[in-house]
Amino acid sequence: MLNLTLENPVVEIYAKLIGYTLLGFCLGKFLPKVIPTYLGRFLLFIGIPVSIISFLRKTDLSGAIVIAPITAWAAVLVGGGLAWIWIDLGLSDERFNKISRGVASKQSALSIDTTLKQETAWSGSTQGSFMLAMTMGNTAFMGYPVTLALAGQEYFVWALFYDVFGSIIALYSAGIGVASHYGSLSSGTQNRTNPLLSIAKTPALWSLPIGIGLKFVNVPPVIVSGMSSIAFITVSVSLVMLGMQLSQLTALRNIRKALTCLSIKMLLTPLVVGTGLMFFGITGKNQLAMVLQMGMPPAFATLAIAKSYNLDPDLTVTTLALGSVLLLFTIPIWLLLFG
């Protein structure tokens, strides 16, 4: 019989996901809108780096851990490729409809393309937001607590390497490249983001060598206990902050495109890449940890990038909100297939 007590990790993570996120959503309606910014800074500069150091000290780094970041980049490439195919199909369908209605029957192919650029549901800004949402997942603030609860501390390092050497680097390199290609900087931003500088300034990246180095140092028990406490507080705070950010989102638009994007991002890509891991001998909870990371909703950072590069913030907001809800339905699928 299924154990439905809080000792069941599935029940526990659902209680945390719904409870802390709902708490954050309610708080976000009453507290100043700057509070999520401060929470984000705490997590970015203290919570997540300390958590990484704490978990790394207790983790066995032997084995094929290098597969984790490779898997992350494979997921980005697969998601980006599928996004490009879907966008091309959408543009082709619009072109076919215009020709079939006779609007452009006597125009050349060049003038057809010009018309489509002027009147299209797949504008450059929409393509950029679609591509970002399809490839960049929330593998830290949401991925960490989910993977930690369902895969356990022993396998959490796989999610850690997936995020730090995969998602973070992809976000500030490929993500910025996509945004720069499909959009233009807003008038209030003076300089383009330097991907290498952004990566170098990421505290989570610098916490990795510190955590590995402390494996060979006798750390006082009080410090170890303090780091562990911060690590588990970070899990809760990250979900509260997520709820507060969701409370600030406005109207949802482009729902059809968002659902298509999320279906590929949170279902098809994890299924394809996750199944492929078996051919490299990666199974069990190692595989589950990375599938859960691949199946995360789009990262909130995609909204900041979309606004900075004049992409389509409405589509980005919709994918963020719907993705957070869809996660509750996809977790059982991954546990059934890979758990």
mmCIF file of C-alpha atoms in Angstrom:
data_model
loop_
_atom_site.group_PDB
_atom_site.id
_atom_site.type_symbol
_atom_site.label_atom_id
_atom_site.label_comp_id
_atom_site.label_asym_id
_atom_site.label_seq_id
_atom_site.Cartn_x
_atom_site.Cartn_y
_atom_site.Cartn_z
ATOM 1 C CA MET A 1 0.000 0.000 0.000
ATOM 2 C CA LEU A 2 1.231 3.481 -0.863
ATOM 3 C CA ASN A 3 2.660 5.319 2.113
ATOM 4 C CA LEU A 4 0.999 8.737 2.210
ATOM 5 C CA THR A 5 2.702 10.023 5.352
ATOM 6 C CA LEU A 6 5.194 12.867 5.391
ATOM 7 C CA GLU A 7 7.961 10.255 5.631
ATOM 8 C CA ASN A 8 7.291 9.442 1.989
ATOM 9 C CA PRO A 9 9.694 11.638 -0.059
ATOM 10 C CA VAL A 10 7.062 12.205 -2.750
ATOM 11 C CA VAL A 11 4.517 13.461 -0.228
ATOM 12 C CA GLU A 12 7.240 15.521 1.436
ATOM 13 C CA ILE A 13 8.338 17.295 -1.724
ATOM 14 C CA TYR A 14 4.735 17.992 -2.776
ATOM 15 C CA ALA A 15 4.016 19.430 0.657
ATOM 16 C CA LYS A 16 7.076 21.663 0.340
ATOM 17 C CA LEU A 17 6.467 22.655 -3.274
ATOM 18 C CA ILE A 18 2.847 23.596 -2.684
ATOM 19 C CA GLY A 19 3.143 24.842 0.898
ATOM 20 C CA TYR A 20 6.222 27.060 0.663
ATOM 21 C CA THR A 21 5.340 28.327 -2.818
ATOM 22 C CA LEU A 22 1.808 29.195 -1.714
ATOM 23 C CA LEU A 23 3.233 30.926 1.378
ATOM 24 C CA GLY A 24 5.554 32.954 -0.838
ATOM 25 C CA PHE A 25 2.696 33.780 -3.200
ATOM 26 C CA CYS A 26 0.601 35.154 -0.318
ATOM 27 C CA LEU A 27 3.528 37.083 1.154
ATOM 28 C CA GLY A 28 4.308 38.532 -2.264
ATOM 29 C CA LYS A 29 0.862 40.136 -2.398
ATOM 30 C CA PHE A 30 1.455 42.120 0.792
ATOM 31 C CA LEU A 31 5.194 42.614 1.218
ATOM 32 C CA PRO A 32 7.196 45.197 -0.765
ATOM 33 C CA LYS A 33 8.130 43.981 -4.240
ATOM 34 C CA VAL A 34 11.813 44.459 -3.429
ATOM 35 C CA ILE A 35 11.771 41.582 -0.915
ATOM 36 C CA PRO A 36 12.189 38.814 -3.570
ATOM 37 C CA THR A 37 15.241 40.706 -4.836
ATOM 38 C CA TYR A 38 16.852 40.582 -1.402
ATOM 39 C CA LEU A 39 15.941 36.916 -0.985
ATOM 40 C CA GLY A 40 17.428 36.197 -4.387
ATOM 41 C CA ARG A 41 20.670 37.901 -3.403
ATOM 42 C CA PHE A 42 20.793 35.908 -0.159
ATOM 43 C CA LEU A 43 20.346 32.655 -2.080
ATOM 44 C CA LEU A 44 22.781 33.650 -4.813
ATOM 45 C CA PHE A 45 25.620 34.852 -2.588
ATOM 46 C CA ILE A 46 25.098 32.857 0.623
ATOM 47 C CA GLY A 47 22.456 30.144 0.542
ATOM 48 C CA ILE A 48 23.329 28.245 -2.617
ATOM 49 C CA PRO A 49 27.154 28.564 -2.318
ATOM 50 C CA VAL A 50 27.082 27.377 1.320
ATOM 51 C CA SER A 51 24.718 24.551 0.347
ATOM 52 C CA ILE A 52 27.066 23.442 -2.407
ATOM 53 C CA ILE A 53 30.038 23.443 -0.028
ATOM 54 C CA SER A 54 28.059 21.535 2.608
ATOM 55 C CA PHE A 55 26.827 18.836 0.230
ATOM 56 C CA LEU A 56 30.157 18.463 -1.581
ATOM 57 C CA ARG A 57 32.003 17.762 1.685
ATOM 58 C CA LYS A 58 29.802 14.698 2.238
ATOM 59 C CA THR A 59 29.633 13.474 -1.357
ATOM 60 C CA ASP A 60 31.643 10.829 -3.192
ATOM 61 C CA LEU A 61 32.874 12.490 -6.399
ATOM 62 C CA SER A 62 34.176 9.296 -7.968
ATOM 63 C CA GLY A 63 32.531 7.721 -10.980
ATOM 64 C CA ALA A 64 31.182 9.205 -14.186
ATOM 65 C CA ILE A 65 30.162 12.552 -12.696
ATOM 66 C CA VAL A 66 31.433 14.311 -15.847
ATOM 67 C CA ILE A 67 28.342 12.910 -17.591
ATOM 68 C CA ALA A 68 26.166 15.410 -15.654
ATOM 69 C CA PRO A 69 27.278 18.648 -17.395
ATOM 70 C CA ILE A 70 27.482 16.825 -20.734
ATOM 71 C CA THR A 71 23.859 15.780 -20.224
ATOM 72 C CA ALA A 72 22.913 19.372 -19.432
ATOM 73 C CA TRP A 73 24.403 20.608 -22.690
ATOM 74 C CA ALA A 74 22.788 17.739 -24.589
ATOM 75 C CA ALA A 75 19.415 18.797 -23.168
ATOM 76 C CA VAL A 76 20.057 22.422 -24.214
ATOM 77 C CA LEU A 77 20.970 21.364 -27.748
ATOM 78 C CA VAL A 78 18.020 18.979 -28.076
ATOM 79 C CA GLY A 79 15.615 21.593 -26.721
ATOM 80 C CA GLY A 80 17.076 24.283 -28.966
ATOM 81 C CA GLY A 81 16.880 22.028 -32.011
ATOM 82 C CA LEU A 82 13.261 21.101 -31.344
ATOM 83 C CA ALA A 83 12.421 24.765 -30.733
ATOM 84 C CA TRP A 84 13.997 25.778 -34.041
ATOM 85 C CA ILE A 85 12.045 23.048 -35.881
ATOM 86 C CA TRP A 86 8.754 24.151 -34.289
ATOM 87 C CA ILE A 87 9.397 27.822 -35.075
ATOM 88 C CA ASP A 88 10.216 26.938 -38.681
ATOM 89 C CA LEU A 89 6.992 24.925 -38.939
ATOM 90 C CA GLY A 90 5.053 27.888 -37.554
ATOM 91 C CA LEU A 91 6.590 30.306 -40.045
ATOM 92 C CA SER A 92 6.023 27.862 -42.893
ATOM 93 C CA ASP A 93 2.375 27.460 -41.869
ATOM 94 C CA GLU A 94 1.899 31.235 -41.851
ATOM 95 C CA ARG A 95 3.517 31.489 -45.277
ATOM 96 C CA PHE A 96 1.254 28.747 -46.634
ATOM 97 C CA ASN A 97 -1.878 30.410 -45.215
ATOM 98 C CA LYS A 98 -1.000 33.761 -46.768
ATOM 99 C CA ILE A 99 -0.420 32.167 -50.154
ATOM 100 C CA SER A 100 -3.593 30.074 -49.945
ATOM 101 C CA ARG A 101 -5.684 33.160 -49.169
ATOM 102 C CA GLY A 102 -4.264 34.866 -52.213
ATOM 103 C CA VAL A 103 -2.795 37.699 -50.215
ATOM 104 C CA ALA A 104 0.642 37.096 -51.607
ATOM 105 C CA SER A 105 -0.115 34.934 -54.603
ATOM 106 C CA LYS A 106 1.425 37.374 -57.070
ATOM 107 C CA GLN A 107 4.377 38.390 -54.944
ATOM 108 C CA SER A 108 7.851 37.064 -55.128
ATOM 109 C CA ALA A 109 9.292 34.865 -52.389
ATOM 110 C CA LEU A 110 11.287 37.808 -51.127
ATOM 111 C CA SER A 111 8.226 40.007 -50.706
ATOM 112 C CA ILE A 112 6.407 37.138 -48.984
ATOM 113 C CA ASP A 113 9.165 36.910 -46.412
ATOM 114 C CA THR A 114 9.071 40.694 -45.952
ATOM 115 C CA THR A 115 5.317 40.593 -45.336
ATOM 116 C CA LEU A 116 5.729 37.791 -42.821
ATOM 117 C CA LYS A 117 8.357 39.730 -40.921
ATOM 118 C CA GLN A 118 5.936 42.628 -40.628
ATOM 119 C CA GLU A 119 2.819 40.598 -39.772
ATOM 120 C CA THR A 120 3.645 37.374 -38.002
ATOM 121 C CA ALA A 121 2.816 35.601 -34.773
ATOM 122 C CA TRP A 122 6.424 34.392 -34.775
ATOM 123 C CA SER A 123 8.226 37.718 -34.553
ATOM 124 C CA GLY A 124 11.902 37.759 -33.708
ATOM 125 C CA SER A 125 11.164 38.650 -30.095
ATOM 126 C CA THR A 126 8.695 35.764 -29.754
ATOM 127 C CA GLN A 127 11.161 33.331 -31.314
ATOM 128 C CA GLY A 128 13.832 34.423 -28.846
ATOM 129 C CA SER A 129 11.595 33.983 -25.794
ATOM 130 C CA PHE A 130 10.377 30.622 -27.102
ATOM 131 C CA MET A 131 13.954 29.441 -27.600
ATOM 132 C CA LEU A 132 15.077 30.627 -24.154
ATOM 133 C CA ALA A 133 12.161 29.021 -22.341
ATOM 134 C CA MET A 134 12.723 25.784 -24.234
ATOM 135 C CA THR A 135 16.377 25.449 -23.253
ATOM 136 C CA MET A 136 17.004 27.204 -19.899
ATOM 137 C CA GLY A 137 15.549 25.457 -16.856
ATOM 138 C CA ASN A 138 15.198 26.436 -13.203
ATOM 139 C CA THR A 139 17.755 23.871 -12.069
ATOM 140 C CA ALA A 140 18.846 25.727 -8.919
ATOM 141 C CA PHE A 141 16.028 27.442 -7.009
ATOM 142 C CA MET A 142 13.511 24.721 -7.924
ATOM 143 C CA GLY A 143 15.698 21.876 -9.187
ATOM 144 C CA TYR A 144 17.793 21.614 -6.019
ATOM 145 C CA PRO A 145 14.938 20.981 -3.541
ATOM 146 C CA VAL A 146 13.125 18.579 -5.871
ATOM 147 C CA THR A 147 16.232 16.531 -6.678
ATOM 148 C CA LEU A 148 17.434 16.550 -3.076
ATOM 149 C CA ALA A 149 14.117 15.192 -1.816
ATOM 150 C CA LEU A 150 13.551 12.564 -4.504
ATOM 151 C CA ALA A 151 17.092 11.401 -5.338
ATOM 152 C CA GLY A 152 18.695 11.994 -1.938
ATOM 153 C CA GLN A 153 21.898 13.638 -0.726
ATOM 154 C CA GLU A 154 24.045 10.824 -2.083
ATOM 155 C CA TYR A 155 23.033 11.579 -5.668
ATOM 156 C CA PHE A 156 22.489 15.307 -5.297
ATOM 157 C CA VAL A 157 25.998 15.992 -6.637
ATOM 158 C CA TRP A 158 24.809 14.909 -10.091
ATOM 159 C CA ALA A 159 22.188 17.647 -10.031
ATOM 160 C CA LEU A 160 24.828 20.033 -8.689
ATOM 161 C CA PHE A 161 27.250 19.449 -11.558
ATOM 162 C CA TYR A 162 24.360 19.517 -14.017
ATOM 163 C CA ASP A 163 23.408 22.984 -12.811
ATOM 164 C CA VAL A 164 26.784 24.651 -12.225
ATOM 165 C CA PHE A 165 28.736 23.335 -15.221
ATOM 166 C CA GLY A 166 25.702 22.972 -17.470
ATOM 167 C CA SER A 167 22.757 25.270 -16.831
ATOM 168 C CA ILE A 168 24.631 28.281 -15.437
ATOM 169 C CA ILE A 169 27.252 28.346 -18.180
ATOM 170 C CA ALA A 170 24.615 27.697 -20.849
ATOM 171 C CA LEU A 171 22.445 30.537 -19.525
ATOM 172 C CA TYR A 172 25.214 33.141 -19.641
ATOM 173 C CA SER A 173 26.674 31.990 -22.939
ATOM 174 C CA ALA A 174 24.152 30.314 -25.248
ATOM 175 C CA GLY A 175 21.227 32.074 -23.526
ATOM 176 C CA ILE A 176 22.719 35.538 -23.963
ATOM 177 C CA GLY A 177 23.692 34.644 -27.532
ATOM 178 C CA VAL A 178 20.124 33.647 -28.387
ATOM 179 C CA ALA A 179 18.701 36.793 -26.797
ATOM 180 C CA SER A 180 21.206 38.975 -28.611
ATOM 181 C CA HIS A 181 20.386 37.321 -31.943
ATOM 182 C CA TYR A 182 16.607 37.583 -31.688
ATOM 183 C CA GLY A 183 16.238 40.870 -29.855
ATOM 184 C CA SER A 184 17.868 44.204 -29.171
ATOM 185 C CA LEU A 185 18.819 45.767 -25.886
ATOM 186 C CA SER A 186 16.264 47.998 -24.226
ATOM 187 C CA SER A 187 16.990 51.678 -24.221
ATOM 188 C CA GLY A 188 17.695 51.684 -20.502
ATOM 189 C CA THR A 189 20.594 49.238 -20.795
ATOM 190 C CA GLN A 190 23.888 50.631 -21.930
ATOM 191 C CA ASN A 191 26.142 47.614 -22.401
ATOM 192 C CA ARG A 192 25.637 44.061 -23.495
ATOM 193 C CA THR A 193 26.147 41.398 -20.850
ATOM 194 C CA ASN A 194 29.597 39.852 -21.037
ATOM 195 C CA PRO A 195 28.969 36.080 -20.798
ATOM 196 C CA LEU A 196 32.452 35.262 -19.480
ATOM 197 C CA LEU A 197 32.228 37.982 -16.834
ATOM 198 C CA SER A 198 28.759 36.804 -15.765
ATOM 199 C CA ILE A 199 29.972 33.224 -15.410
ATOM 200 C CA ALA A 200 33.068 34.292 -13.475
ATOM 201 C CA LYS A 201 30.937 36.341 -11.071
ATOM 202 C CA THR A 202 28.638 33.396 -10.257
ATOM 203 C CA PRO A 203 29.248 32.456 -6.572
ATOM 204 C CA ALA A 204 28.050 28.877 -7.109
ATOM 205 C CA LEU A 205 30.940 28.275 -9.494
ATOM 206 C CA TRP A 206 33.541 29.432 -6.959
ATOM 207 C CA SER A 207 31.988 27.369 -4.169
ATOM 208 C CA LEU A 208 32.830 24.129 -6.012
ATOM 209 C CA PRO A 209 36.623 24.206 -5.470
ATOM 210 C CA ILE A 210 36.065 25.388 -1.887
ATOM 211 C CA GLY A 211 33.739 22.488 -1.159
ATOM 212 C CA ILE A 212 36.109 19.964 -2.730
ATOM 213 C CA GLY A 213 39.065 21.451 -0.842
ATOM 214 C CA LEU A 214 37.259 21.215 2.505
ATOM 215 C CA LYS A 215 36.859 17.469 1.988
ATOM 216 C CA PHE A 216 40.509 17.192 2.986
ATOM 217 C CA VAL A 217 40.332 19.589 5.945
ATOM 218 C CA ASN A 218 39.093 18.971 9.473
ATOM 219 C CA VAL A 219 36.300 21.502 9.835
ATOM 220 C CA PRO A 220 35.013 22.265 13.371
ATOM 221 C CA PRO A 221 31.671 20.513 14.045
ATOM 222 C CA VAL A 222 29.927 23.798 14.835
ATOM 223 C CA ILE A 223 30.788 25.131 11.359
ATOM 224 C CA VAL A 224 29.663 21.888 9.716
ATOM 225 C CA SER A 225 26.380 22.045 11.618
ATOM 226 C CA GLY A 226 25.904 25.691 10.651
ATOM 227 C CA MET A 227 26.503 24.982 6.963
ATOM 228 C CA SER A 228 24.046 22.073 7.042
ATOM 229 C CA SER A 229 21.401 24.285 8.640
ATOM 230 C CA ILE A 230 21.882 26.980 6.004
ATOM 231 C CA ALA A 231 21.695 24.328 3.264
ATOM 232 C CA PHE A 232 18.293 23.078 4.380
ATOM 233 C CA ILE A 233 16.989 26.592 5.077
ATOM 234 C CA THR A 234 17.990 27.482 1.508
ATOM 235 C CA VAL A 235 15.648 24.791 0.154
ATOM 236 C CA SER A 236 12.670 26.386 1.895
ATOM 237 C CA VAL A 237 13.650 29.985 1.158
ATOM 238 C CA SER A 238 14.094 29.226 -2.546
ATOM 239 C CA LEU A 239 10.514 27.955 -2.795
ATOM 240 C CA VAL A 240 9.161 30.935 -0.838
ATOM 241 C CA MET A 241 11.012 33.282 -3.187
ATOM 242 C CA LEU A 242 9.593 31.365 -6.165
ATOM 243 C CA GLY A 243 6.079 31.946 -4.858
ATOM 244 C CA MET A 244 6.757 35.653 -4.312
ATOM 245 C CA GLN A 245 8.027 35.975 -7.871
ATOM 246 C CA LEU A 246 4.958 34.181 -9.208
ATOM 247 C CA SER A 247 2.725 36.604 -7.295
ATOM 248 C CA GLN A 248 4.228 39.498 -9.265
ATOM 249 C CA LEU A 249 3.507 38.015 -12.669
ATOM 250 C CA THR A 250 0.715 39.730 -14.579
ATOM 251 C CA ALA A 251 -1.677 38.540 -17.293
ATOM 252 C CA LEU A 252 -0.956 35.280 -19.105
ATOM 253 C CA ARG A 253 -0.862 35.464 -22.905
ATOM 254 C CA ASN A 254 0.268 33.215 -25.764
ATOM 255 C CA ILE A 255 -0.963 30.207 -23.796
ATOM 256 C CA ARG A 256 -0.933 27.927 -26.843
ATOM 257 C CA LYS A 257 2.718 28.678 -27.609
ATOM 258 C CA ALA A 258 3.601 28.361 -23.916
ATOM 259 C CA LEU A 259 1.981 24.928 -23.624
ATOM 260 C CA THR A 260 3.775 23.757 -26.758
ATOM 261 C CA CYS A 261 7.073 25.046 -25.396
ATOM 262 C CA LEU A 262 6.566 23.403 -21.990
ATOM 263 C CA SER A 263 5.467 20.102 -23.509
ATOM 264 C CA ILE A 264 8.768 19.888 -25.353
ATOM 265 C CA LYS A 265 10.882 21.378 -22.543
ATOM 266 C CA MET A 266 9.419 19.442 -19.614
ATOM 267 C CA LEU A 267 8.276 16.218 -21.283
ATOM 268 C CA LEU A 268 9.854 15.399 -24.633
ATOM 269 C CA THR A 269 13.442 16.552 -23.960
ATOM 270 C CA PRO A 270 13.799 14.747 -20.573
ATOM 271 C CA LEU A 271 12.261 11.618 -22.076
ATOM 272 C CA VAL A 272 14.621 11.573 -25.076
ATOM 273 C CA VAL A 273 17.839 12.563 -23.305
ATOM 274 C CA GLY A 274 16.998 10.648 -20.123
ATOM 275 C CA THR A 275 16.411 7.444 -22.093
ATOM 276 C CA GLY A 276 19.666 8.032 -23.962
ATOM 277 C CA LEU A 277 21.574 7.981 -20.664
ATOM 278 C CA MET A 278 20.891 4.245 -20.366
ATOM 279 C CA PHE A 279 23.119 3.623 -23.376
ATOM 280 C CA PHE A 280 26.004 5.098 -21.370
ATOM 281 C CA GLY A 281 25.300 2.939 -18.340
ATOM 282 C CA ILE A 282 23.656 5.745 -16.336
ATOM 283 C CA THR A 283 20.609 4.329 -14.579
ATOM 284 C CA GLY A 284 18.951 4.401 -11.186
ATOM 285 C CA LYS A 285 19.003 7.534 -9.048
ATOM 286 C CA ASN A 286 21.890 9.066 -11.021
ATOM 287 C CA GLN A 287 19.635 9.024 -14.055
ATOM 288 C CA LEU A 288 16.636 10.202 -12.050
ATOM 289 C CA ALA A 289 18.557 13.186 -10.643
ATOM 290 C CA MET A 290 19.400 14.466 -14.115
ATOM 291 C CA VAL A 291 15.959 13.726 -15.578
ATOM 292 C CA LEU A 292 14.421 15.781 -12.781
ATOM 293 C CA GLN A 293 16.785 18.647 -13.606
ATOM 294 C CA MET A 294 15.947 18.422 -17.299
ATOM 295 C CA GLY A 295 12.242 18.482 -16.465
ATOM 296 C CA MET A 296 12.355 21.737 -14.499
ATOM 297 C CA PRO A 297 10.255 24.732 -15.647
ATOM 298 C CA PRO A 298 11.997 27.624 -17.413
ATOM 299 C CA ALA A 299 14.366 29.694 -15.272
ATOM 300 C CA PHE A 300 13.201 33.029 -13.860
ATOM 301 C CA ALA A 301 16.401 34.498 -15.273
ATOM 302 C CA THR A 302 14.825 34.147 -18.730
ATOM 303 C CA LEU A 303 12.371 36.919 -17.792
ATOM 304 C CA ALA A 304 15.204 39.315 -16.916
ATOM 305 C CA ILE A 305 16.963 38.455 -20.176
ATOM 306 C CA ALA A 306 13.738 38.840 -22.181
ATOM 307 C CA LYS A 307 13.189 42.326 -20.767
ATOM 308 C CA SER A 308 16.806 43.381 -21.276
ATOM 309 C CA TYR A 309 16.925 42.254 -24.903
ATOM 310 C CA ASN A 310 13.401 43.331 -25.923
ATOM 311 C CA LEU A 311 12.110 39.819 -26.452
ATOM 312 C CA ASP A 312 8.525 38.723 -25.699
ATOM 313 C CA PRO A 313 7.977 39.097 -21.915
ATOM 314 C CA ASP A 314 4.323 37.998 -22.181
ATOM 315 C CA LEU A 315 5.308 34.597 -23.534
ATOM 316 C CA THR A 316 8.089 34.307 -20.948
ATOM 317 C CA VAL A 317 5.754 35.133 -18.055
ATOM 318 C CA THR A 318 3.209 32.589 -19.277
ATOM 319 C CA THR A 319 5.786 29.794 -19.560
ATOM 320 C CA LEU A 320 7.079 30.552 -16.055
ATOM 321 C CA ALA A 321 3.642 30.428 -14.443
ATOM 322 C CA LEU A 322 2.301 27.408 -16.329
ATOM 323 C CA GLY A 323 5.603 25.552 -15.977
ATOM 324 C CA SER A 324 5.525 25.838 -12.200
ATOM 325 C CA VAL A 325 2.067 24.225 -12.170
ATOM 326 C CA LEU A 326 2.934 21.601 -14.783
ATOM 327 C CA LEU A 327 5.838 20.389 -12.634
ATOM 328 C CA LEU A 328 3.368 18.935 -10.134
ATOM 329 C CA PHE A 329 2.053 16.637 -12.879
ATOM 330 C CA THR A 330 5.383 15.664 -14.454
ATOM 331 C CA ILE A 331 7.168 14.525 -11.279
ATOM 332 C CA PRO A 332 5.069 11.303 -11.014
ATOM 333 C CA ILE A 333 5.875 10.527 -14.650
ATOM 334 C CA TRP A 334 9.642 10.648 -14.042
ATOM 335 C CA LEU A 335 9.337 8.623 -10.849
ATOM 336 C CA LEU A 336 7.333 6.005 -12.720
ATOM 337 C CA LEU A 337 9.720 5.820 -15.689
ATOM 338 C CA PHE A 338 13.103 6.396 -14.017
ATOM 339 C CA GLY A 339 12.531 6.094 -10.271
#
